[in-house]
Backbone as a ProteinNet text record, in pm:
[ID]
protein_1_A
[PRIMARY]
LHSFPPRRSFDLDIMKTTMITKAMMAVLFAMTSVLTLNAVEPVKITNEEVENGRVSAKVVYEQEGTFLTPEYRFEFRYNDKGQIIEKKSMKWNGTTWINYYCMEVTYTDTEAHIDYSLWNKNKKAFIPTQKYVYTLDEAGKFLAWHSYKKDATGWELDGLINNEDRKSTRLNSSHHDLVCR
[TERTIARY]
81.8	0	86.1	35	106	39.1	126.3	75.2	85.8	-26.7	-28.1	-49	14.7	-8.8	-152.8	-199.4	-337.3	-352.7	-464.1	-494.6	-475.8	-513.4	-507.1	-362.6	-268.8	-128.6	-73.2	-113.7	-70.6	-118	-242.9	-297.1	-222.1	-185.5	-110.2	27.7	92.6	223.7	215.8	112.6	93.4	68.1	-12.8	-41.8	83.7	168	291.9	383.8	396	481.6	430.9	302.1	242.4	267.6	250.3	273.1	419.4	511.2	653.8	688.6	633.5	658.8	606.8	485.9	429.9	515.7	562	646.5	776.6	837.5	962.1	939.1	828.6	796.1	778.3	712.3	691.2	825.9	915.8	1048.6	1125.6	1121.7	1189.9	1135.6	1003.1	939.7	983.7	984.7	1024.9	1170.5	1258.6	1398.5	1413.7	1341.7	1347.1	1296.9	1190.4	1136.5	1237.3	1303.2	1403.6	1518.2	1565.7	1675.7	1634.2	1511.3	1462.7	1450.8	1399.3	1388.9	1526.6	1622.6	1758.1	1818.6	1788.6	1841.6	1781.1	1659.9	1592.4	1660.4	1719.2	1785.3	1916.6	1921.2	2045.6	2143.9	2269.5	2372.8	2395.4	2396.5	2421.7	2562.4	2633.8	2770.8	2768.3	2830.8	2834.3	2978.2	2998.9	3129	3112.2	3195.4	3187.5	3302.9	3271.4	3373.6	3386.8	3509	3533.4	3619.8	3576	3653	3659.2	3778.7	3799.5	3740.2	3751.3	3704.3	3554.1	3481.3	3336.1	3296.5	3190.4	3138.4	3074.4	3128.5	3073.1	2977.3	2993.9	2906	2910.2	2799.8	2789.2	2726.7	2779.1	2718.9	2681.8	2556.8	2507.8	2500.8	2565.1	2568	2492.7	2438.4	2380.8	2478.5	2515.1	2607.6	2531.2	2557.5	2504.7	2623	2660	2779.2	2901.3	2976.1	3094.2	3068.1	2942	2908.9	2848.2	2887.7	2827.8	2752.1	2626.9	2544.7	2510.6	2545.3	2510.8	2358.5	2310.8	2168.4	2140.1	2204.3	2179.5	2310.8	2308.3	2419.7	2361.4	2425.8	2385.7	2500.1	2470.8	2571.2	2532.2	2630.6	2606.4	2682.1	2617	2682.9	2666.1	2763.9	2766.4	2780	2735	2759.1	2889.5	2924.3	3049.9	3056.2	2940.9	2937.5	2947.4	2956.9	2967.1	2831.6	2722.2	2588.3	2551.4	2481.3	2435.7	2331.4	2352.1	2253.6	2185.7	2242.1	2178.4	2217.3	2116.7	2138.1	2062.9	2137.5	2075.7	2090.6	1982.3	1980.2	1960.2	2034.7	2021.3	2007.9	1936.8	1921	2002.3	2052.2	2123	2021.2	2023.9	1926.7	1988.3	2106.3	2173.9	2288.3	2283.2	2390.2	2438.9	2350.4	2388.2	2306.7	2349.8	2276.2	2167.2	2043.9	1934.2	1890	1854.7	1810.7	1685.3	1676.4	1563.4	1495.1	1565.9	1508.8	1621	1579.1	1672.8	1613.7	1698.2	1657.6	1749.9	1689.6	1767.2	1731	1833.5	1813.3	1862.4	1779.3	1819	1803.2	1891.1	1894.6	1875.1	1805	1800.9	1853.2	1847.7	1894.6	1810.8	1679.7	1591.1	1513.5	1543.4	1470.3	1561.5	1520.5	1579.6	1464	1475.6	1373	1427.8	1352.5	1394.4	1292.4	1339.3	1253.6	1286.2	1185.2	1199.3	1139.9	1219.9	1175.3	1202.1	1108.7	1126.1	1164.5	1243	1284.1	1169.1	1145.1	1045.2	1120.8	1120.6	1200.7	1146.5	1016	961.2	1004.4	1005	1046.1	1196.1	1263.7	1407.4	1445.1	1367.9	1389.8	1337.4	1389.6	1336.2	1213.8	1102.2	977	947.2	931.3	902.4	772	777.3	658.3	627.7	730.2	709.3	806.1	766.9	851.6	841.5	949.4	951.2	1017.3	961.6	1020.4	1039.9	1163.9	1198	1228	1158.1	1176.9	1246.2	1349.7	1428.8	1430.3	1453.5	1472.2	1620.3	1656.6	1793.6	1897.6	1859.4	1951.8	1960.9	1881	1881.9	1784.6	1697.7	1597.9	1481.1	1435.5	1326.2	1196.1	1132.5	1003	888.2	910.2	798.9	852.8	766.3	794.1	668.2	680.9	568.2	601.4	503	519.9	415.4	457.7	368.7	378	263	261.3	212.5	269.2	230	111.5	12.5	-99.1	-114	-221.8	-240.8	-249.1	-289.1	-307.5	-197.3	-107.1	0.9	43.5	82.4	131.4	26.1	-0.4	-98.8	-28	-61.7	-5.5	-50.3	48	19.2	42.8	133.4	163.6	220.3	197.1	240.7	270.2	385.7	416.9	462.7	383.5	418.5	305.1	312.1	210.1	106.5	109.3	16.4	-102.1	-176.3	-293.2	-256.1	-331.4	-298.7	-392.5	-470.5	-561.5	-484.5	-535.4	-473.7	-502.6	-401.9	-413.9	-375.6	-448.8	-419.5	-325.2	-218.1	-119.7	-111	-94.6	-62.9	86.7	151.6	296.6	347	435.9	507.5	644.1	662.1	789.1	808.1	921.3	951.8	998.9	984.9	1032.3	1184.3	1232.7	1374.7	1440.4	1564.6	1640.2	1761.1	1769	1888.7	1986.4	2110.7	2213.7	2252.5
-117.4	-0.1	124	216.5	346	443.9	522.6	626.7	761	826.3	958.3	1065.3	1180.4	1287	1333.1	1386.5	1434.5	1540.5	1545.5	1636.4	1783.1	1817.4	1956.2	2006.3	1927.7	1964.3	1985.8	1903.4	1916.4	2049.8	2090.3	2217.9	2336.4	2328.6	2436.3	2451.6	2340.5	2345.9	2414.4	2383.8	2447.5	2596	2633.6	2775.4	2849.5	2787.5	2852.4	2872.8	2769.6	2778.5	2886.3	2893.8	2995.6	3135.6	3154.3	3284.4	3326.5	3232.4	3263.7	3299.5	3225.2	3254.1	3392.9	3427.5	3560.6	3670.5	3648.5	3747.3	3766.1	3655.5	3663.5	3735.7	3710.2	3777.7	3927.3	3964.9	4105.8	4177.3	4112.3	4168.7	4180	4077.7	4078.6	4188.8	4204.6	4310.2	4448.3	4466.7	4595.4	4627.4	4529.5	4550.8	4584	4514.5	4541.3	4681.3	4723.4	4857.3	4963.7	4946.5	5043.1	5047.6	4934.8	4931	4993.8	4969.8	5028.7	5179.6	5227.5	5372.8	5436.7	5372.9	5427.4	5425.3	5327.3	5316.5	5422.7	5469.1	5568	5705.1	5733.3	5861.7	5866.8	5935	5941.4	6038.3	6014.4	6101.8	6213.6	6336.9	6453.8	6504.5	6532	6584.9	6719.5	6819.5	6953.9	6991.8	7046.5	7098.7	7248.5	7330	7474.5	7524.2	7616.8	7685.8	7824.3	7865.6	7992.8	8081.6	8207.4	8307.6	8434.1	8488.7	8610	8597.2	8481.1	8459.7	8441.8	8436.7	8417.9	8293.7	8229.1	8112.4	8161.1	8118.6	8159.6	8054.1	7928.3	7820.9	7706.5	7632.5	7510.2	7404.4	7282.7	7169.6	7065.8	7021.9	6919.7	6787.8	6686.7	6553.1	6456.8	6351.2	6242.4	6126.4	6074.6	5962.5	5833.3	5739.1	5602.7	5509.6	5454.3	5370.3	5455.5	5418.8	5494.9	5590.7	5601.4	5686.5	5819.2	5928.1	6059.4	6100.1	6141.7	6188.8	6335.3	6426.5	6566.9	6585.6	6675.7	6705.2	6851.6	6942	7085.3	7161.3	7271.5	7366.7	7503.8	7572.9	7708.3	7802	7911.5	8012	8141.4	8210.9	8331.7	8450.6	8567.8	8694.6	8787.2	8874.7	8962.4	9108.2	9201.5	9343.1	9384.9	9513.1	9562	9547.2	9537.9	9521.7	9375	9284.3	9141.5	9074.7	9146.6	9089.4	9012.8	8901	8824	8907.2	8920.3	8991.5	8898	8777.4	8680.8	8539.6	8451.8	8308.3	8237.8	8167.3	8094.2	7944.6	7871	7727.5	7653.1	7543.3	7456.7	7311.4	7231.5	7088.2	7009.6	6895.2	6803.8	6711.9	6704.8	6619.2	6489.3	6458	6334.5	6359.8	6471.8	6504.5	6648.5	6738	6878.9	6949.9	7070.4	7152.6	7228.5	7226.6	7305.3	7406.8	7525.3	7628.9	7584.7	7626.7	7590	7715.4	7792.4	7917.2	8018.7	8144.1	8252.3	8344.8	8387.8	8486.4	8606.6	8723.7	8848.1	8930.6	8987.8	9062.5	9205.9	9300	9440.9	9489.4	9580.2	9627	9778	9821.9	9963	9968.3	10085.3	10095.1	10011.6	9997.1	9928.3	9812.8	9776	9666.7	9581	9457.3	9365.3	9314.1	9330.5	9283.9	9162	9052.6	8928.6	8897.6	8891	8857.8	8714.4	8628	8486.2	8457.3	8394.3	8363.5	8216.9	8154.8	8015.4	8015.4	7916.6	7902.2	7851.4	7917.6	7874.8	7826.1	7693.3	7638.7	7678.3	7701.9	7743.3	7885.2	7974	8112.7	8130.8	8028.3	8032.9	8155.9	8175.1	8291	8262.5	8334.5	8327.2	8417.8	8365.9	8439.1	8466.6	8594.1	8627.8	8564.9	8503.3	8440	8486.6	8528.4	8570.1	8682.3	8761.8	8866.9	8858.3	8893.1	8900.6	9031	9097.3	9220.8	9203.6	9216.7	9211	9353.1	9402	9536.9	9529.4	9612.7	9616.9	9761	9777.5	9913.5	9951.1	10072.4	10121.8	10033.7	9965.4	9878.4	9739.2	9712.3	9581.9	9482.9	9529.5	9441.9	9419.5	9295.9	9257.9	9329.7	9391.9	9457	9386.9	9350.6	9292.7	9210.7	9120.8	9040.8	9038.9	9067.5	9065.3	8968.4	8889.6	8795.2	8828.2	8831.7	8862.6	8752.6	8719.3	8625.6	8699.6	8662.6	8726.5	8652.4	8729.8	8671.5	8750	8730	8792.1	8944.6	8999.6	9146	9218.1	9147.5	9213.8	9131.7	9199.9	9134.8	9140.8	9026.6	9020.5	8983.9	9058	9027	8886.8	8801.9	8660.5	8627.3	8698.1	8670.8	8793.6	8806	8924.3	8882.9	8924.8	8903.2	9036.4	9091.8	9209.8	9235.5	9345.6	9374.3	9474	9506.8	9604	9533.3	9608.2	9556.6	9434.2	9324.3	9198.1	9165.9	9260.5	9225.5	9215.5	9133.3	9112.6	9231.9	9276.7	9393.1	9359.1	9408.7	9388.6	9498.5	9463.3	9561.3	9562	9678.7	9690.6	9708.9	9626.1	9629.3	9707.8	9799.6	9864.8	9799.8	9689.7	9617.3	9546.5	9569.8	9503	9361.1	9277.4	9140.1	9137.8	9057.9	9048.2	8954.1	8979.7	8889.4	8843.4	8713.5	8656.4	8625.7	8647	8622.8	8478.4
0.5	0.2	-0.1	-72.7	-78.2	14.7	72.4	162.3	90	67.7	3.8	109.8	90.6	189	178.9	285.3	280.9	171.7	109.4	-1.8	37.6	155.8	201.3	204.2	250.6	256.3	116	22.8	-116	-174.7	-148.8	-196.4	-138.1	-8.9	54.9	-7.6	-39.7	-103.8	-239.8	-316.7	-447.8	-430.5	-332.2	-308.1	-266.7	-181.4	-139	-259.1	-340.7	-458.1	-553.9	-572.7	-660.1	-605.3	-474	-413.2	-423.7	-401	-410.7	-555.8	-649.3	-790.9	-827.9	-783.1	-810.6	-749.4	-625.8	-558.5	-634.1	-678.5	-753.8	-886.4	-951.4	-1077.8	-1055.5	-945.6	-914.5	-891	-816.9	-792.2	-922.1	-1003.5	-1131.9	-1221.4	-1225	-1305.6	-1254.7	-1124	-1065.5	-1101.2	-1090.4	-1124.2	-1272.2	-1357.2	-1501.5	-1531.4	-1464.3	-1485.7	-1446.9	-1333.4	-1288.3	-1387.4	-1429.7	-1527	-1658.6	-1701.7	-1825.9	-1812.3	-1698.6	-1678	-1679.2	-1615	-1614.2	-1754.7	-1833.2	-1967.8	-2059.2	-2030	-2112.8	-2102.7	-1988	-1966.1	-2043.2	-2159.1	-2232.7	-2164.5	-2184.7	-2130.7	-2231.1	-2181.7	-2266.4	-2241.7	-2347.2	-2340.6	-2412.7	-2352.3	-2412.3	-2444	-2560.8	-2600.9	-2627.4	-2562.3	-2579.2	-2664	-2754.7	-2832.1	-2774.2	-2740.4	-2673.4	-2762.8	-2779.4	-2852.4	-2766.4	-2750.6	-2671	-2530.2	-2469.7	-2333.7	-2319.9	-2430.4	-2426.5	-2504.4	-2458.5	-2530.1	-2659.2	-2770.9	-2900.9	-2955.4	-2909.9	-2957	-2856	-2850.9	-2771.3	-2859.3	-2848.5	-2918.9	-2813.1	-2817.9	-2726.4	-2801.6	-2742.8	-2801.5	-2709.5	-2768	-2688.6	-2696.3	-2580.3	-2574	-2555.6	-2645.1	-2635.1	-2642.2	-2527.8	-2524	-2552.3	-2654.8	-2693.1	-2809.2	-2851.8	-2965.8	-2920.4	-2986.5	-2963.4	-3089.3	-3069.1	-3180.4	-3154	-3246.9	-3223.9	-3221	-3133.7	-3126.7	-3157.8	-3082.9	-3097.6	-3101.2	-3174.2	-3176.6	-3144.1	-3050.7	-3012.6	-3045.1	-3112.9	-3143.2	-3073.5	-3016.7	-2938.4	-2995.6	-2989.2	-3021.3	-2901.3	-2880.7	-2765.8	-2808.6	-2722.6	-2746.2	-2679	-2686.1	-2628.3	-2476.1	-2411.7	-2265.7	-2223.1	-2320.6	-2287.6	-2267.8	-2299.4	-2284.4	-2410.6	-2394	-2510.4	-2586.7	-2717.4	-2801.1	-2900.6	-2916	-3005.6	-2964	-2965.4	-2944.5	-3055.3	-3139.4	-3249	-3222.9	-3241.1	-3216.5	-3347.5	-3362	-3478.3	-3432.8	-3508.3	-3481.6	-3584	-3540.3	-3630	-3695.9	-3828.9	-3898.5	-3947.5	-3902.2	-3943.2	-4039.1	-4112.1	-4206.3	-4194.5	-4148.2	-4140.3	-4033.5	-3996.1	-3900.8	-3972.9	-3915.7	-3973	-3867.4	-3911.5	-3818.7	-3743.7	-3616	-3531.2	-3475.2	-3393.8	-3342.2	-3320.7	-3300.9	-3275.7	-3171.1	-3078.1	-2977.7	-2990.7	-3009.5	-3013.3	-2890.8	-2827.9	-2704.4	-2724.4	-2685.5	-2681.3	-2537.3	-2499	-2361.7	-2355.6	-2251.4	-2214.1	-2070.4	-2008.3	-1870.1	-1774.7	-1803.2	-1709.8	-1771.6	-1895.4	-1959.9	-2045.5	-2060.3	-2157	-2242.6	-2374.1	-2468.6	-2540.3	-2533.4	-2600	-2708.4	-2831.7	-2946.1	-2989.1	-2984.6	-3013.8	-3150.7	-3238.4	-3374.9	-3406	-3477.9	-3523.3	-3669.8	-3708.6	-3847.3	-3931.2	-4044.7	-4139.9	-4263	-4284.1	-4394.2	-4530.6	-4542.4	-4670.7	-4706.9	-4608.5	-4632.5	-4617.3	-4562.9	-4537.7	-4456.7	-4347.9	-4261	-4121.3	-4025.6	-3888.7	-3881.5	-3829.9	-3820.9	-3673.1	-3634.3	-3494.3	-3446.2	-3329.2	-3272.4	-3130.7	-3055.4	-2917.6	-2881.8	-2782.5	-2726.2	-2575.6	-2509.5	-2363.9	-2324.6	-2225	-2172.9	-2023.6	-1980.1	-1838.1	-1793.9	-1691.1	-1639.6	-1504.7	-1489.6	-1367.1	-1314.9	-1185.8	-1133.5	-1153.1	-1109.8	-1130.4	-1063	-954.2	-880.8	-943	-1049.2	-1115.1	-1054.7	-963.6	-902.6	-999.8	-1006.2	-1096.1	-1057	-1156.1	-1132.4	-1203.9	-1330.1	-1406.5	-1524.2	-1570	-1687	-1770.3	-1899.5	-1992.4	-2106.2	-2144.7	-2253.9	-2359.3	-2486.2	-2597.4	-2701.2	-2763.5	-2875.1	-2998.8	-3111.4	-3237.4	-3296.4	-3341.3	-3414.8	-3545.3	-3615	-3748.1	-3742.6	-3629.3	-3621.6	-3546.4	-3484.6	-3410.6	-3291.7	-3185	-3064.5	-2955.6	-2892.5	-2785.4	-2655.3	-2548	-2417.7	-2376.9	-2348.5	-2319.4	-2172.5	-2109.2	-1968.9	-1902.4	-1773.2	-1700.2	-1556.1	-1508.4	-1367.5	-1309.3	-1221.1	-1142	-1043.1	-972.4	-871.8	-920.7	-1048.2	-1101.7	-1168.4	-1249.5	-1319.8	-1402.9	-1391.2	-1457.6	-1574.7	-1624.5	-1734	-1866.3	-1953.9	-2084.3	-2173	-2245.1	-2329.2	-2471.6	-2567.6	-2709.5	-2754.1	-2821.5	-2864.5	-3017.1	-3074.2	-3216.9	-3225.9	-3302.5	-3305.8	-3425.5	-3396.7	-3504.6	-3517.5	-3441.9	-3440.6	-3573.5	-3636.5	-3764.7	-3740.6	-3841.9	-3831.8	-3819	-3728.4	-3703.5	-3802.5	-3827.7	-3914.7	-3837.4	-3810.4	-3749.2	-3859.8	-3830.8	-3931.9	-3937.4
[MASK]
+++++++++++++++++++++++++++++++++++++++++++++++++++++++++++++++++++++++++++++++++++++++++++++++++++++++++++++++++++++++++++++++++++++++++++++++++++++++++++++++++++++++++++++++++++++

């Protein structure tokens, strides 16, 4: 005669094995997810070109293993005071740099005006799309920030940060289209 273990003990062993297997699968899945998330974060490498003590260009590369792939190139121009007056961005398309956007900055004693333009490949020109005005007091303390977006009729106030009236205002722009070099 054969002696078989009671049926109930056999069922408990299967349940324990199933629970341990599920727990191990959950841990394995969690570890795989963490490793996958870490693998998604590419490493960025930046190379700066310096002329006369100022950064004239930056190139951002993505590193995958031992390979570097260019992504963006930024070129900078400065005024006599050493302030940035132009930042031009280009994207790498696999064979050459293509224009992406351009920011031109003009300064007064109490304001900095930033004109943001996107590259239009059909017109082969930078087209103004946004403006920002930063207002400072004589000591250089921040007073206000205004953001404008261009539409078919001119420039519209899009954002405002200060302690004064916060209502949106429609502006007619006599501002000419900027040309980045």
